[in-house]
Tab-separated table of C-alpha atoms in Angstrom:
chain	number	residue	atom	x	y	z
K	1	MET	CA	18.597	-25.825	17.125
K	2	ARG	CA	16.621	-22.561	16.885
K	3	LEU	CA	14.930	-20.862	13.965
K	4	LYS	CA	14.643	-17.149	13.123
K	5	LEU	CA	11.459	-15.351	12.110
K	6	ALA	CA	10.960	-11.830	10.732
K	7	LEU	CA	7.594	-10.179	11.460
K	8	LEU	CA	7.036	-7.564	8.755
K	9	ASP	CA	4.753	-4.768	9.988
K	10	LEU	CA	3.061	-3.019	7.046
K	11	ASN	CA	0.641	-0.958	9.155
K	12	ASN	CA	2.523	2.302	8.496
K	13	GLY	CA	2.317	3.348	12.143
K	14	THR	CA	-1.484	2.965	12.231
K	15	PRO	CA	-2.853	1.536	15.524
K	16	ASN	CA	-4.065	-1.997	14.875
K	17	GLN	CA	-4.839	-5.354	16.465
K	18	GLY	CA	-3.057	-7.489	13.883
K	19	ILE	CA	0.481	-7.147	15.223
K	20	ARG	CA	-0.707	-7.839	18.774
K	21	CYS	CA	-2.422	-11.013	17.584
K	22	LEU	CA	0.629	-12.150	15.631
K	23	LYS	CA	2.888	-11.544	18.624
K	24	GLU	CA	0.601	-13.643	20.819
K	25	ILE	CA	0.655	-16.475	18.282
K	26	LEU	CA	4.456	-16.348	18.099
K	27	GLU	CA	4.755	-16.569	21.873
K	28	GLY	CA	3.622	-20.164	21.524
K	29	TYR	CA	6.794	-20.991	19.595
K	30	GLU	CA	9.388	-19.347	21.826
K	31	HIS	CA	10.845	-22.771	22.650
K	32	VAL	CA	12.168	-23.084	19.107
K	33	LEU	CA	11.901	-19.626	17.560
K	34	ASP	CA	13.623	-16.234	17.861
K	35	TRP	CA	11.694	-13.429	16.187
K	36	GLU	CA	12.125	-9.745	15.389
K	37	ILE	CA	9.710	-7.028	14.197
K	38	PHE	CA	10.484	-4.807	11.202
K	39	ASP	CA	8.518	-1.579	10.661
K	40	VAL	CA	8.529	-1.807	6.876
K	41	ARG	CA	6.481	1.206	5.772
K	42	ALA	CA	6.921	3.794	8.533
K	43	LYS	CA	10.661	3.247	9.095
K	44	CYS	CA	11.733	1.393	5.953
K	45	GLU	CA	13.044	-1.490	8.042
K	46	ILE	CA	13.579	-4.432	5.701
K	47	PRO	CA	15.169	-7.670	6.904
K	48	ASP	CA	17.765	-9.559	4.916
K	49	THR	CA	17.491	-13.190	3.840
K	50	GLY	CA	19.016	-14.430	7.086
K	51	TYR	CA	15.640	-15.533	8.476
K	52	ASP	CA	13.904	-18.875	8.132
K	53	ILE	CA	10.289	-17.673	8.300
K	54	TYR	CA	8.631	-14.364	7.351
K	55	LEU	CA	5.158	-13.195	8.427
K	56	SER	CA	3.969	-10.159	6.462
K	57	SER	CA	1.048	-8.228	7.968
K	58	GLY	CA	-1.932	-6.375	6.629
K	59	GLY	CA	-2.077	-2.603	6.538
K	60	PRO	CA	-4.039	0.494	5.501
K	61	GLY	CA	-4.226	2.250	2.168
K	62	SER	CA	-3.735	1.156	-1.421
K	63	PRO	CA	-1.590	-1.945	-2.000
K	64	LEU	CA	-0.531	-0.361	-5.285
K	65	ASP	CA	1.090	2.678	-3.652
K	66	GLY	CA	4.576	3.067	-2.209
K	67	ASP	CA	7.184	5.766	-1.826
K	68	GLY	CA	9.672	4.190	-4.196
K	69	VAL	CA	11.925	3.204	-1.294
K	70	TRP	CA	10.355	0.810	1.197
K	71	ASP	CA	8.173	-0.871	-1.416
K	72	VAL	CA	11.082	-1.401	-3.812
K	73	GLN	CA	13.151	-2.929	-1.018
K	74	TYR	CA	10.203	-5.049	0.120
K	75	TYR	CA	9.687	-6.486	-3.358
K	76	ASP	CA	13.422	-7.054	-3.687
K	77	LEU	CA	13.323	-9.122	-0.485
K	78	ILE	CA	10.446	-11.212	-1.858
K	79	ASP	CA	12.360	-11.793	-5.098
K	80	GLN	CA	15.468	-12.801	-3.179
K	81	ILE	CA	13.480	-15.286	-1.105
K	82	TRP	CA	11.836	-16.658	-4.251
K	83	ASP	CA	15.221	-17.125	-5.932
K	84	TRP	CA	16.651	-18.685	-2.755
K	85	ASN	CA	13.883	-21.286	-2.712
K	86	LEU	CA	14.422	-22.070	-6.396
K	87	SER	CA	18.152	-22.563	-5.882
K	88	ASP	CA	19.756	-25.721	-4.563
K	89	GLN	CA	19.814	-24.644	-0.933
K	90	ALA	CA	19.915	-27.068	1.979
K	91	SER	CA	16.886	-25.360	3.565
K	92	LYS	CA	14.059	-23.172	2.292
K	93	LYS	CA	12.490	-19.939	3.526
K	94	TYR	CA	8.789	-19.825	4.388
K	95	VAL	CA	6.537	-16.773	3.944
K	96	PHE	CA	2.943	-15.997	4.954
K	97	PHE	CA	1.254	-12.877	3.517
K	98	ILE	CA	-1.808	-11.249	5.125
K	99	CYS	CA	-4.358	-9.024	3.330
K	100	HIS	CA	-2.465	-5.849	2.282
K	101	SER	CA	0.824	-7.662	1.727
K	102	PHE	CA	-1.070	-10.486	-0.022
K	103	GLN	CA	-2.519	-7.958	-2.467
K	104	MET	CA	0.906	-6.401	-2.990
K	105	VAL	CA	2.508	-9.733	-3.821
K	106	CYS	CA	-0.326	-10.823	-6.120
K	107	ASN	CA	0.226	-7.588	-8.023
K	108	HIS	CA	4.015	-8.048	-7.979
K	109	PHE	CA	3.688	-11.533	-9.459
K	110	LYS	CA	1.176	-10.208	-12.029
K	111	LEU	CA	-1.436	-12.781	-11.040
K	112	GLY	CA	-4.495	-10.615	-11.676
K	113	SER	CA	-6.185	-7.297	-10.967
K	114	ILE	CA	-5.984	-5.394	-7.679
K	115	VAL	CA	-8.886	-2.926	-7.644
K	116	PRO	CA	-10.947	-0.890	-5.138
K	117	ARG	CA	-14.081	-2.576	-3.813
K	118	LYS	CA	-17.455	-0.996	-4.524
K	119	SER	CA	-17.874	-0.785	-0.752
K	120	MET	CA	-15.575	-1.772	2.075
K	121	SER	CA	-15.756	-5.330	3.355
K	122	PHE	CA	-16.154	-4.933	7.098
K	123	GLY	CA	-16.855	-7.767	9.508
K	124	THR	CA	-16.704	-11.556	9.626
K	125	PHE	CA	-17.710	-13.460	6.507
K	126	PRO	CA	-17.684	-16.979	5.071
K	127	VAL	CA	-14.736	-18.006	2.923
K	128	HIS	CA	-15.169	-20.891	0.474
K	129	LYS	CA	-12.392	-23.347	-0.329
K	130	THR	CA	-11.600	-24.266	-3.924
K	131	GLU	CA	-10.714	-27.805	-4.931
K	132	ALA	CA	-7.057	-26.984	-4.253
K	133	GLY	CA	-8.014	-25.332	-0.977
K	134	ALA	CA	-9.743	-28.503	0.196
K	135	GLN	CA	-6.334	-30.221	-0.007
K	136	GLU	CA	-4.391	-27.312	1.522
K	137	LEU	CA	-2.497	-28.182	4.706
K	138	VAL	CA	-2.867	-24.652	6.116
K	139	PHE	CA	-6.679	-25.002	5.932
K	140	ASP	CA	-6.677	-28.493	7.439
K	141	GLY	CA	-9.372	-28.704	10.121
K	142	LEU	CA	-11.475	-25.795	8.823
K	143	ASN	CA	-15.049	-26.172	7.646
K	144	ASP	CA	-16.115	-25.256	4.130
K	145	PRO	CA	-17.010	-22.494	4.215
K	146	PHE	CA	-15.123	-21.186	7.213
K	147	TYR	CA	-15.458	-17.727	8.763
K	148	ALA	CA	-12.770	-15.059	8.779
K	149	ALA	CA	-12.298	-11.433	9.787
K	150	ASP	CA	-12.372	-9.382	6.601
K	151	PHE	CA	-11.637	-5.636	6.419
K	152	ARG	CA	-10.860	-4.573	2.851
K	153	ARG	CA	-11.177	-1.512	0.651
K	154	TRP	CA	-9.281	-3.335	-2.109
K	155	GLN	CA	-9.586	-6.769	-3.676
K	156	PHE	CA	-7.786	-9.275	-5.878
K	157	ILE	CA	-9.980	-10.400	-8.807
K	158	GLN	CA	-9.719	-11.480	-12.469
K	159	PRO	CA	-6.889	-14.008	-12.079
K	160	ASP	CA	-4.501	-14.505	-14.989
K	161	LEU	CA	-4.632	-18.291	-15.103
K	162	GLU	CA	-1.724	-18.539	-17.522
K	163	GLN	CA	0.446	-16.587	-15.096
K	164	PHE	CA	-0.760	-18.797	-12.253
K	165	GLU	CA	0.331	-21.850	-14.223
K	166	ALA	CA	3.674	-20.304	-15.144
K	167	LEU	CA	4.366	-19.463	-11.506
K	168	GLY	CA	3.104	-22.813	-10.232
K	169	ALA	CA	0.559	-21.040	-8.023
K	170	SER	CA	-2.965	-22.152	-7.127
K	171	ILE	CA	-6.154	-20.441	-5.942
K	172	LEU	CA	-7.214	-21.796	-2.540
K	173	ALA	CA	-10.320	-19.834	-1.567
K	174	LEU	CA	-12.973	-17.386	-2.777
K	175	GLU	CA	-15.068	-14.845	-0.891
K	176	LYS	CA	-18.668	-15.414	0.148
K	177	ILE	CA	-21.272	-16.334	-2.449
K	178	ARG	CA	-23.490	-13.353	-3.236
K	179	PRO	CA	-26.134	-14.475	-5.754
K	180	HIS	CA	-27.953	-11.127	-5.541
K	181	VAL	CA	-24.794	-9.111	-6.329
K	182	PRO	CA	-23.566	-9.123	-9.972
K	183	LEU	CA	-19.909	-8.717	-8.981
K	184	GLU	CA	-16.977	-11.078	-9.346
K	185	ARG	CA	-15.982	-12.917	-6.158
K	186	ALA	CA	-12.581	-11.938	-4.831
K	187	ILE	CA	-9.785	-14.477	-4.493
K	188	MET	CA	-9.195	-14.959	-0.786
K	189	ALA	CA	-6.122	-17.216	-0.678
K	190	VAL	CA	-3.270	-18.287	-2.948
K	191	ARG	CA	-0.532	-20.873	-2.637
K	192	PHE	CA	2.335	-19.198	-4.506
K	193	SER	CA	4.847	-22.001	-3.983
K	194	PRO	CA	5.491	-24.862	-1.548
K	195	GLU	CA	6.979	-22.299	0.856
K	196	MET	CA	4.884	-19.174	0.145
K	197	ILE	CA	1.184	-18.707	0.851
K	198	GLY	CA	-1.092	-15.710	1.394
K	199	VAL	CA	-4.666	-14.844	2.331
K	200	GLN	CA	-6.862	-11.793	1.698
K	201	PHE	CA	-8.401	-11.871	5.182
K	202	HIS	CA	-7.090	-11.682	8.755
K	203	PRO	CA	-6.497	-15.189	10.143
K	204	GLU	CA	-4.639	-13.717	13.114
K	205	ALA	CA	-7.767	-11.916	14.402
K	206	ASP	CA	-9.124	-13.107	17.757
K	207	ALA	CA	-12.748	-12.475	18.700
K	208	ASP	CA	-12.173	-11.357	22.301
K	209	GLY	CA	-9.464	-8.882	21.376
K	210	MET	CA	-11.505	-7.466	18.496
K	211	ILE	CA	-14.585	-7.041	20.687
K	212	GLU	CA	-12.607	-5.011	23.217
K	213	HIS	CA	-10.966	-3.031	20.394
K	214	PHE	CA	-14.243	-2.101	18.693
K	215	LYS	CA	-15.888	-1.222	22.009
K	216	LYS	CA	-13.566	1.784	22.357
K	217	GLU	CA	-15.811	4.826	22.201
K	218	GLU	CA	-13.820	6.814	19.647
K	219	LEU	CA	-13.484	3.831	17.333
K	220	LYS	CA	-17.166	2.924	17.771
K	221	LYS	CA	-18.198	6.455	16.770
K	222	GLU	CA	-15.850	6.376	13.773
K	223	ILE	CA	-17.223	3.042	12.539
K	224	ILE	CA	-20.836	4.196	12.930
K	225	ARG	CA	-20.015	7.433	11.105
K	226	LYS	CA	-18.391	5.576	8.186
K	227	HIS	CA	-20.473	2.398	8.014
K	228	GLY	CA	-23.661	3.009	9.983
K	229	LYS	CA	-25.016	1.695	13.273
K	230	ASP	CA	-26.480	-1.461	11.705
K	231	LYS	CA	-23.056	-2.450	10.361
K	232	TYR	CA	-21.455	-1.862	13.754
K	233	ASN	CA	-24.092	-3.894	15.580
K	234	SER	CA	-23.789	-6.688	13.009
K	235	LEU	CA	-20.013	-6.798	13.485
K	236	MET	CA	-20.268	-6.990	17.263
K	237	CYS	CA	-22.953	-9.673	17.011
K	238	ASP	CA	-20.780	-11.784	14.698
K	239	LEU	CA	-17.772	-11.445	16.996
K	240	SER	CA	-19.842	-12.573	19.966
K	241	ILE	CA	-20.665	-15.925	18.299
K	242	PRO	CA	-18.279	-18.517	19.764
K	243	LYS	CA	-15.888	-20.156	17.296
K	244	ARG	CA	-17.002	-18.023	14.316
K	245	ILE	CA	-13.496	-16.694	13.723
K	246	GLU	CA	-11.749	-18.286	16.700
K	247	HIS	CA	-11.414	-21.573	14.835
K	248	THR	CA	-9.730	-19.752	11.947
K	249	HIS	CA	-7.456	-17.932	14.416
K	250	ASN	CA	-6.460	-21.245	15.992
K	251	THR	CA	-5.933	-23.030	12.671
K	252	VAL	CA	-4.497	-21.102	9.720
K	253	ILE	CA	-1.298	-19.467	10.995
K	254	PRO	CA	-0.610	-22.264	13.529
K	255	ASN	CA	-0.859	-24.820	10.684
K	256	PHE	CA	1.544	-22.717	8.612
K	257	MET	CA	3.944	-22.369	11.536
K	258	GLU	CA	3.881	-26.067	12.399
K	259	ASP	CA	4.543	-27.037	8.779
K	260	ALA	CA	7.349	-24.502	8.375
K	261	ILE	CA	9.037	-25.356	11.677
K	262	THR	CA	8.818	-29.117	11.155
K	263	SER	CA	10.169	-28.869	7.605
K	264	LEU	CA	12.954	-26.447	8.503
K	265	LEU	CA	14.172	-28.418	11.503
K	266	SER	CA	14.214	-31.561	9.390
K	267	MET	CA	16.193	-29.787	6.645
K	268	LYS	CA	18.667	-28.308	9.101
K	269	GLN	CA	19.131	-31.645	10.859
K	270	ASP	CA	19.827	-33.321	7.530
K	271	LYS	CA	22.367	-30.569	6.765
K	272	VAL	CA	24.127	-31.157	10.101
K	273	THR	CA	24.159	-34.913	9.497
K	274	ILE	CA	25.656	-34.463	6.022
K	275	ALA	CA	28.271	-32.020	7.350
K	276	MET	CA	29.282	-34.464	10.080
K	277	GLY	CA	29.264	-37.239	7.434
């Protein structure tokens, strides 16, 4: 019995490390999983609801912008999956949202404000669990705080707690504590439903791959031009610390995948048993 996964690429054709990392993670599940990539923004490739699991990537630009085509179809897919999970179906559909797509969905569900950051978050930073996050299966095994790769020009803040309650959603994590900065801490993770979860960082990021990526001369020059040499050196120093983000890489998405696969196979087996009756 095999499962199907749709990898939703929201990078809009921009070179990135995220899709490579996600592909490498998925290779560990080839014994039970068939997966397909959809170029959502650049080619308006939107899967149907015929998949069991959906991974939705990060991406560049404003999470509030779209062309009125791909974004409308993307949100329609999310609504269809939501309705599917609410209906009396024999099996559910699991979704994991990363950074850009997380911000898009938080805005779609009207959970709070999506606004530009005062300055771009760029590097690896501590993420603090909430009370709900301490009980979250996807975070099981992570320290509090744990470290994550975080590259954001936008942020999700000012949660509408009434809307959270109406949706049945919960806040799982907040960004680093900054006592010297009089700014609201961004919400870094949300459990939208038993099957849907998202994070405002990059749990797929691997330290070795990022080090090699940021060593590229053109990219190094671009980062120094935009963020300064101190910021670049700080990033490379953080990435060189063993286990700083590697533990997050080895925990968050694998925990999600294990939970989704185990639950789905159990549901499908029950369905077969009932059908054979």
